[in-house]
Short mmCIF file of C-alpha atoms and ligand atoms in Angstrom, two decimals:
data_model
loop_
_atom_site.label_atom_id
_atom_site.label_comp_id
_atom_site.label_asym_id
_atom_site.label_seq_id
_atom_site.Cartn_x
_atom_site.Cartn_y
_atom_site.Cartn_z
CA UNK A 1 -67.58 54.03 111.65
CA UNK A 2 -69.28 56.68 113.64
CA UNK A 3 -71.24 55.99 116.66
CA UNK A 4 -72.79 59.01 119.41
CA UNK A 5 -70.36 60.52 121.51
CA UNK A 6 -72.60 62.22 124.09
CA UNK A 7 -74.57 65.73 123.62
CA UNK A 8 -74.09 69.40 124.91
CA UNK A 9 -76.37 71.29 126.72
CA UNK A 10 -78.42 72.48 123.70
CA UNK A 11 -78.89 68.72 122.55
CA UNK A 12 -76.84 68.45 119.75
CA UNK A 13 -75.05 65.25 119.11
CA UNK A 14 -71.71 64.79 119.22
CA UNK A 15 -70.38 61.96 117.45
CA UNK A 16 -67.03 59.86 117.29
CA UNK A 17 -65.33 58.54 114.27
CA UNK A 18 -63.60 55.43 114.29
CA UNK A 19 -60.68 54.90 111.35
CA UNK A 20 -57.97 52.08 110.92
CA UNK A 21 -55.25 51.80 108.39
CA UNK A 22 -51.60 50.85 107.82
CA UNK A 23 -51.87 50.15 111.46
CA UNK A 24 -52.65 52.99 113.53
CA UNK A 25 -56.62 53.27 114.80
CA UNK A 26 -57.75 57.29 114.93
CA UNK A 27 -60.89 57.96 117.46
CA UNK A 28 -61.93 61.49 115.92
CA UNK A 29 -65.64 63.74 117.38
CA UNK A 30 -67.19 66.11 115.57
CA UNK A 31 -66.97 68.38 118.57
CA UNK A 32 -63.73 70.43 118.33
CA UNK A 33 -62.42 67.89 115.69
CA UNK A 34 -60.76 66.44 118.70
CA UNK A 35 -58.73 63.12 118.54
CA UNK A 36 -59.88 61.43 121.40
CA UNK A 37 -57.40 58.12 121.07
CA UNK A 38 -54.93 57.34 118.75
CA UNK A 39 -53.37 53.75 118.99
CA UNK A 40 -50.24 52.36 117.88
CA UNK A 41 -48.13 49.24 118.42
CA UNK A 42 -45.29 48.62 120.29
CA UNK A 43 -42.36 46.54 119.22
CA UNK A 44 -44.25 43.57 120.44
CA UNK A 45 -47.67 44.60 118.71
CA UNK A 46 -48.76 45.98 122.11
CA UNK A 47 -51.31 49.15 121.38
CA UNK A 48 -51.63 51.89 123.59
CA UNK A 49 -53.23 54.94 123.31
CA UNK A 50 -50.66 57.79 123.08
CA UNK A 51 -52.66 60.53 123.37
CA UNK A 52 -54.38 62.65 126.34
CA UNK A 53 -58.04 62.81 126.70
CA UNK A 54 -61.14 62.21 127.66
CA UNK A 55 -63.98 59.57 127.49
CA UNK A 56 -66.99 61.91 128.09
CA UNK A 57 -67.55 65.16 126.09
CA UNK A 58 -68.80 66.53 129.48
CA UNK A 59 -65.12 66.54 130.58
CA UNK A 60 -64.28 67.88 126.94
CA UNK A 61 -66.48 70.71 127.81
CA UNK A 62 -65.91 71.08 131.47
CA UNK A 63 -62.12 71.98 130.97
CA UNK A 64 -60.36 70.23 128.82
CA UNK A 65 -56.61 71.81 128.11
CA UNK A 66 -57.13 71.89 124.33
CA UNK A 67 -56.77 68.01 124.50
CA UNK A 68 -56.34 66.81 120.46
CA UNK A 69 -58.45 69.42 119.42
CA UNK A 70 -58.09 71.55 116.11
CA UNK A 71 -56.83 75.13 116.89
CA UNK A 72 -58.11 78.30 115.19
CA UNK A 73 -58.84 80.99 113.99
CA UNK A 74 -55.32 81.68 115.85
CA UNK A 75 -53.31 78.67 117.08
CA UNK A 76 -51.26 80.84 120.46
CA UNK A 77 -51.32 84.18 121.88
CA UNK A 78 -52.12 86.95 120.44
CA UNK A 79 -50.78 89.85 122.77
CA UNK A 80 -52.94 91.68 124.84
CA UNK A 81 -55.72 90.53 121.74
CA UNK A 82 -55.51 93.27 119.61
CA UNK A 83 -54.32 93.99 116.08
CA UNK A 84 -54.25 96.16 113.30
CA UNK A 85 -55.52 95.41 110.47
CA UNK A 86 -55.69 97.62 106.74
CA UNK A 87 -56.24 100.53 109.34
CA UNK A 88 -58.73 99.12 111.60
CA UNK A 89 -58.37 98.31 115.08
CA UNK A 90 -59.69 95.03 116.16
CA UNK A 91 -60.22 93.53 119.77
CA UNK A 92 -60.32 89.36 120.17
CA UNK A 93 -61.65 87.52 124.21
CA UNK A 94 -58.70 88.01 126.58
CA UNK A 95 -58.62 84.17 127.71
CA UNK A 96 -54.74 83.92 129.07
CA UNK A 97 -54.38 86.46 131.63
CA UNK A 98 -53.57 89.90 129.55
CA UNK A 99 -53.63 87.80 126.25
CA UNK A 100 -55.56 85.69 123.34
CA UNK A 101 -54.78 82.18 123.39
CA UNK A 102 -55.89 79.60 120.44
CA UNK A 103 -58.41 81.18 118.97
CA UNK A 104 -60.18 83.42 122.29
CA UNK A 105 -63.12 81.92 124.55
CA UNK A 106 -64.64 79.80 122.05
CA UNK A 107 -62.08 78.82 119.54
CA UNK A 108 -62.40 76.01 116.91
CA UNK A 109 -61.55 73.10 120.10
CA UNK A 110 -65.23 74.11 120.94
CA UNK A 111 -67.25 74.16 117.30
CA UNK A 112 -68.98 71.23 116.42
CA UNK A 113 -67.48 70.33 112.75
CA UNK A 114 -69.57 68.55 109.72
CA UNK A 115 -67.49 65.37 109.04
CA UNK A 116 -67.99 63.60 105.97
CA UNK A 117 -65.65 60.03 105.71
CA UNK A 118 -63.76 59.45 102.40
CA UNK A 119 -61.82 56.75 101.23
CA UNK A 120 -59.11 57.28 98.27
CA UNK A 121 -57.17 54.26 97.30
CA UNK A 122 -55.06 52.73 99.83
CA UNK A 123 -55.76 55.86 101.97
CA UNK A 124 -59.09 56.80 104.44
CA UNK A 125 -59.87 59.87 106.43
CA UNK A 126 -62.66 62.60 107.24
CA UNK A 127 -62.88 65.90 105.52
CA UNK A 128 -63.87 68.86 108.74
CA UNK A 129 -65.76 71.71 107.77
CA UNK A 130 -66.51 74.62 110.04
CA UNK A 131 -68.10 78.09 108.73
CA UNK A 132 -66.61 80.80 111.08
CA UNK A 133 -68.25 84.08 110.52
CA UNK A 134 -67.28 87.50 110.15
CA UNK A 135 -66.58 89.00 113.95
CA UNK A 136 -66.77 85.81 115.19
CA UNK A 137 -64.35 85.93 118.47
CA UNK A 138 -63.06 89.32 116.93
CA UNK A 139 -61.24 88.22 114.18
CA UNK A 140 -62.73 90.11 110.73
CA UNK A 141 -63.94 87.87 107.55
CA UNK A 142 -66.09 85.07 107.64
CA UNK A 143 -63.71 82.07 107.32
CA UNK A 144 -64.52 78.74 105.40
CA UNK A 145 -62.13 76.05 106.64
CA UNK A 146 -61.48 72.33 105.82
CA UNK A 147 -59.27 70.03 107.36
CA UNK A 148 -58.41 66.84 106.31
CA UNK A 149 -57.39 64.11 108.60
CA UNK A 150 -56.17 61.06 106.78
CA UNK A 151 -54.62 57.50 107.71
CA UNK A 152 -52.72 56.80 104.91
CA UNK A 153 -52.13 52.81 104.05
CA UNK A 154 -48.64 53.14 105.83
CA UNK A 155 -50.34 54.13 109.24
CA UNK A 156 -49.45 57.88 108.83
CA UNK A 157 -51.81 60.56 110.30
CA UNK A 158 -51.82 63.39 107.68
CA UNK A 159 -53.32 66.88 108.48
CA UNK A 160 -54.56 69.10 105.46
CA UNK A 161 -55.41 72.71 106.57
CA UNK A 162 -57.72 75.00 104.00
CA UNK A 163 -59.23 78.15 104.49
CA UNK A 164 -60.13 80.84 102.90
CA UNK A 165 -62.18 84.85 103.92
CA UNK A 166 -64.43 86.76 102.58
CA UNK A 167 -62.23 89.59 103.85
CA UNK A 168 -58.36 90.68 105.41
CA UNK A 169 -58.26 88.26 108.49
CA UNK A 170 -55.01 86.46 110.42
CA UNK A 171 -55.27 82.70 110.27
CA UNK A 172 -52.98 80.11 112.06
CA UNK A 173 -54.41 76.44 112.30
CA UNK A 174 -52.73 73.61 114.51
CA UNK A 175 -53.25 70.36 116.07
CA UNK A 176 -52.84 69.78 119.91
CA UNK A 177 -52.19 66.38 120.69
CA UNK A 178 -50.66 65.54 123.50
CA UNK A 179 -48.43 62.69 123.11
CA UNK A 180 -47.03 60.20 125.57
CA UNK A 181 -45.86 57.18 123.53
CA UNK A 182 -45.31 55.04 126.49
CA UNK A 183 -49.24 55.62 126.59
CA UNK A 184 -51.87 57.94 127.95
CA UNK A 185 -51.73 58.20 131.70
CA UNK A 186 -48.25 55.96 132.31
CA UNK A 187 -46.76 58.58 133.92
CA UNK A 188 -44.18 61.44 132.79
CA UNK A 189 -42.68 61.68 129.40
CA UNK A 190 -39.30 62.94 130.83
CA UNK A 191 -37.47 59.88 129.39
CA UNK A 192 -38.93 60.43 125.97
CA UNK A 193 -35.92 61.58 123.88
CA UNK A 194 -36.98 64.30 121.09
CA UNK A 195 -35.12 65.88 118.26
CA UNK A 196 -35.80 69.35 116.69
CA UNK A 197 -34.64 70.45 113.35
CA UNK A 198 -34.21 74.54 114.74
CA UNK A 199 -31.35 76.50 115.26
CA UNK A 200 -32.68 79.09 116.99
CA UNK A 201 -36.39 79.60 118.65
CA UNK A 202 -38.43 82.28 120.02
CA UNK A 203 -37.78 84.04 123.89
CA UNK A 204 -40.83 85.36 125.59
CA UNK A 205 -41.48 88.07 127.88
CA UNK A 206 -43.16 86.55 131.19
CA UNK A 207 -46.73 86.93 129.61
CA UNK A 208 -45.32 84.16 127.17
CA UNK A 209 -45.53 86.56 124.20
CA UNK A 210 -42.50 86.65 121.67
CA UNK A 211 -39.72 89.29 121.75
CA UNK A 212 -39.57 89.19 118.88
CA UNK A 213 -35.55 88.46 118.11
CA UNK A 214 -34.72 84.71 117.64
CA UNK A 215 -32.17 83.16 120.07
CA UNK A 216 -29.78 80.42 119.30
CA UNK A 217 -30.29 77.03 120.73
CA UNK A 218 -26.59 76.22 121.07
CA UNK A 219 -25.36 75.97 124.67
CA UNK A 220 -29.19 76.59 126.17
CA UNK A 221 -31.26 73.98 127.72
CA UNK A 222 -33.67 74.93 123.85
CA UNK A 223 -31.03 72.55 122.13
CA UNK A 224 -32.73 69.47 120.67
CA UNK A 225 -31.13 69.49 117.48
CA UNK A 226 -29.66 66.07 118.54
CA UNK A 227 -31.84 64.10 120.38
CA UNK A 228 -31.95 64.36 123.89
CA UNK A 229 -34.23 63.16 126.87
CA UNK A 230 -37.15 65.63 127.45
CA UNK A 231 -36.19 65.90 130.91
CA UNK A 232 -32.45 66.30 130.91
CA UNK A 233 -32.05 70.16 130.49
CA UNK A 234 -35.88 71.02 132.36
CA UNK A 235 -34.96 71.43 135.71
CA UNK A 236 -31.87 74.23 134.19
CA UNK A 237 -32.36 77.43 136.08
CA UNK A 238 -32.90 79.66 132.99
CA UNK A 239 -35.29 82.49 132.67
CA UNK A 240 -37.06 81.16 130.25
CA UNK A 241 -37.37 77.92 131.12
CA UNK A 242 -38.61 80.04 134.69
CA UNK A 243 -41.10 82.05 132.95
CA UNK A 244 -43.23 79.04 131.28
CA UNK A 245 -42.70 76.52 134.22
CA UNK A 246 -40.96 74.04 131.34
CA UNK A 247 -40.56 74.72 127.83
CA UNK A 248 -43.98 76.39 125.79
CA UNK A 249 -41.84 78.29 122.98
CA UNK A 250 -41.88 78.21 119.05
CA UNK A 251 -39.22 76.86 117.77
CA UNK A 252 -37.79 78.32 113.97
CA UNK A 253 -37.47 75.18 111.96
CA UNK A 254 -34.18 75.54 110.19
CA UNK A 255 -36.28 74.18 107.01
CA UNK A 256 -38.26 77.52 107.09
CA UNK A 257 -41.82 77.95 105.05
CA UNK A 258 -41.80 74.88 102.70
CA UNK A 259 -44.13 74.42 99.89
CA UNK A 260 -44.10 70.43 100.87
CA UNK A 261 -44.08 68.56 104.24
CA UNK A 262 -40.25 68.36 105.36
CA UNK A 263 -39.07 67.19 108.56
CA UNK A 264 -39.28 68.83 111.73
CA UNK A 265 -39.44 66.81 114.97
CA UNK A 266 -38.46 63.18 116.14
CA UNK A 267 -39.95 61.78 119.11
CA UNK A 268 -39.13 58.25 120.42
CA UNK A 269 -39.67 56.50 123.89
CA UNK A 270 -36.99 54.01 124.86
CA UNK A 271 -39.50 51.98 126.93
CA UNK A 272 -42.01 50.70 124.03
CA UNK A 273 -39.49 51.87 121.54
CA UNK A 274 -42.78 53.86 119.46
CA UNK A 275 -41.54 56.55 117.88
CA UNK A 276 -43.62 59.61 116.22
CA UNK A 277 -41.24 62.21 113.42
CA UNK A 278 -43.36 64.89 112.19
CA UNK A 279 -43.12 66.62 108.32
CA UNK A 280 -44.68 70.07 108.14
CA UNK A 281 -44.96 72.81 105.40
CA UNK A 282 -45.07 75.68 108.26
CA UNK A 283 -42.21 76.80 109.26
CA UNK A 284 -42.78 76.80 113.23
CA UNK A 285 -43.15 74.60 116.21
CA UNK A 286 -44.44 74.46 119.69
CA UNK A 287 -42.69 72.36 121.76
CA UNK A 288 -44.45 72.89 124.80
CA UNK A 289 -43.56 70.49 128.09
CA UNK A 290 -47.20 69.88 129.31
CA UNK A 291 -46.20 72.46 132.24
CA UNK A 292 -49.59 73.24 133.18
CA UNK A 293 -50.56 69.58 133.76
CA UNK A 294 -51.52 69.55 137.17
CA UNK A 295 -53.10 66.33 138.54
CA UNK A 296 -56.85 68.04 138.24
CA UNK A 297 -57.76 66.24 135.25
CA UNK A 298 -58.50 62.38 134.72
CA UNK A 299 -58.35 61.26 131.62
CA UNK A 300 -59.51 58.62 129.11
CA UNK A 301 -57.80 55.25 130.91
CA UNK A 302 -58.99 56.64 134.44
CA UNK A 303 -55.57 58.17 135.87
CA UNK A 304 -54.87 61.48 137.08
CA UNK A 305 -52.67 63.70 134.15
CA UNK A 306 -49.79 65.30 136.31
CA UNK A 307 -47.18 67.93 134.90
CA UNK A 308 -44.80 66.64 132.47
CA UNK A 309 -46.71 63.50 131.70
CA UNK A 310 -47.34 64.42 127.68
CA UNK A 311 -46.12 66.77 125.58
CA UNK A 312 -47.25 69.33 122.58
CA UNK A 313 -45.95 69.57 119.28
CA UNK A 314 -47.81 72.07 117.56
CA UNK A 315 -46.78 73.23 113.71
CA UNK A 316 -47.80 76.41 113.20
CA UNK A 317 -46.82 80.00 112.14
CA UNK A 318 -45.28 81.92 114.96
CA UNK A 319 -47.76 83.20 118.02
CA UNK A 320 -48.05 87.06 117.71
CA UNK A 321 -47.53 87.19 113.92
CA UNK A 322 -50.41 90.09 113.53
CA UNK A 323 -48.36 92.02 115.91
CA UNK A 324 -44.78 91.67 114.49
CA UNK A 325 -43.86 92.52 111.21
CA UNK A 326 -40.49 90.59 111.19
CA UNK A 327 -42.70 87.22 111.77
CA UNK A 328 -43.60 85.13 108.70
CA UNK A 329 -46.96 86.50 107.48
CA UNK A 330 -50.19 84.97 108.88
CA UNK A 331 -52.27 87.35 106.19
CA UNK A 332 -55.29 85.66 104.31
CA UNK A 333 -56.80 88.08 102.25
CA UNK A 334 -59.66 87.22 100.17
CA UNK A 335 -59.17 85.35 97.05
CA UNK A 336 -56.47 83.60 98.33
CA UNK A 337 -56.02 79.61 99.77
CA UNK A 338 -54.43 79.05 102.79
CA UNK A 339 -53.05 75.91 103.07
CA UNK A 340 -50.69 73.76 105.36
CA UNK A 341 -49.94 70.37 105.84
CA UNK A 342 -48.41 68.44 108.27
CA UNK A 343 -47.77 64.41 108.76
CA UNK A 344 -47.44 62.49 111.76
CA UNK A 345 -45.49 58.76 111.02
CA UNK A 346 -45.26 56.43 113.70
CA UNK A 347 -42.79 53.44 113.94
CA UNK A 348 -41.24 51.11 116.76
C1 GLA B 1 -49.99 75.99 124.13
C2 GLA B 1 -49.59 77.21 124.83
C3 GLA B 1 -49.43 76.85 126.23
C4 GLA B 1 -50.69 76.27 126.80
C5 GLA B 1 -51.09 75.09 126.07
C6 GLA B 1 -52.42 74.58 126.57
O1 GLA B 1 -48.97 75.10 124.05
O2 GLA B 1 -48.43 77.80 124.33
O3 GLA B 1 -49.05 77.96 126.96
O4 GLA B 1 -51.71 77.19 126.69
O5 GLA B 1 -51.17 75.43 124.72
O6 GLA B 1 -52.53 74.63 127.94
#
């Protein structure tokens, strides 16, 4: 069901998409193919909305924090926004402090999509399209994407990823949802205990851009590969928990670059008992804390989002890739598909 959203300044229309199945309801707009709501039960058969956002696209547009929205051409930084690319220098928007972050100024969060519904058995969903063209916030080739959201019968939120160029061009797509499973705007996620399926993720220099040389989890305050409450470890005085007020750092999923989904992350909140485990083909993840949350934003159920009250986690290929040749390859050249999935199941 789609019904008008609100408009931006030019007039065009932004609309919402409303899709049920298997028991989770997905609010989607055309505008940044953001997910505005997404609503699950608790073990009673209480719904609550477990993801930040807004309820006007003015706020969307004002300054929203990348709130559900689809991330590209480059999901993180890029350092200091440059690469190299078959020879040729190229030069993205600076847009976090020295760096390029999700995409530059006007990244995918801010293009308005064409959405066209499908249904496919027991499954239903919208196909995305966006055309970004050649130059377009400094990346090279003119990139035809699709993503594919679906519900599938069992209540699962799968994400498809295609794109392909017209020429050389780096490409990293992600989601970012923030998730409190408790519900949007209840307060911090702290208690939330999460599981990660690395060994070993990525340090950053204070800028927030990679080192480049993976670090083990084991004995750090990194370690989720047994679950553990998000806040235990947070307040640890490491550096790098210093540098990015929290944790914002890719983590190397043991699984590594898998041709199908496999599992990556567990997230579960003791008080409604909801959980969320997430499947990915890619073989990196964001975990990042909300740490830049900062009780200037109210969102869709008319509280105030404070630091710490959702948090990020964002499949991807690692942030920097162009830039470091040990990094699994973010390359599309033309002629080839890229594609990713990843799939979001919810329980309680
Ligand atoms: C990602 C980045 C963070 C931050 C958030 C959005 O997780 O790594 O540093 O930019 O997006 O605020």
């Amino acid at each position: 069901m789609k019904t008008l959203f609100g408009e931006l300044a030019d007039g065009t229309k932004v609309s919402s998409w409303f899709l049920e199945n298997g028991g989770t309801r997905l609010r989607v707009l055309d505008y940044g193919g953001i997910v505005q709501s997404l609503e699950i039960p608790d073990r009673d058969g209480r719904y609550a909305n477990v993801s930040l956002g807004f309820d006007t696209i003015e706020d969307y547009i004002a300054g929203s924090p990348y709130f559900g929205a689809l991330i590209g051409r480059y999901g993180n930084r890029v350092a200091e926004g440059r690469f190299t690319l078959d020879g040729e220098n190229h030069q993205l928007p600076l847009n976090d402090g020295a760096h390029s972050l999700h995409g530059g100024t006007e990244g995918f969060d801010r293009r308005v999509w064409e959405v066209e519904p499908f249904t496919d058995g027991p499954d239903v969903g919208l196909h995305l399209y966006l055309t970004s063209v050649d130059g377009e916030m400094g990346y090279p080739g003119t990139l035809e994407v699709k993503v594919t959201y679906t519900l599938t019968g069992g209540g699962d939120w799968r994400i498809d990823y295609e794109a392909t160029t017209d020429k050389a061009t780096f490409v990293n797509l992600t989601s970012h949802v923030y998730w409190n499973l408790a519900g949007e705007g209840t307060g911090s996620v702290q208690d939330h205990e999460l599981e990660i399926a690395a060994s070993r993720y990525l340090p950053v220099d204070p800028g927030l851009i990679p080192t480049g040389e993976p670090a083990d989890v084991a004995g750090t305050p990194f370690d989720f590969r047994e679950a553990k409450a998000i806040g235990r470890d947070l307040r640890v005085a490491h550096q790098q928990l210093l540098y990015s007020k929290g944790v914002d750092h890719n983590y190397v999923l043991d699984k590594g670059l898998t041709a199908r989904p496999e599992h990556a992350a567990g997230l579960r909140d003791p008080s409604s008992g909801r959980t969320l485990t997430i499947a990915t083909t890619e073989p990196g993840l964001q975990f990042y804390s909300g740490n830049f949350l900062d009780g200037t934003l109210v969102g869709t159920g008319g509280n105030i989002y404070r630091q710490g009250d959702a948090l990020c986690l964002e499949t991807q290929r690692f942030p920097d890739s162009p830039n470091q040749p040990s990094f699994p390859s973010t390359l599309l050249r033309p002629g080839q598909t890229y594609r990713t999935t990843t799939i979001h199941s919810f329980g309680c």
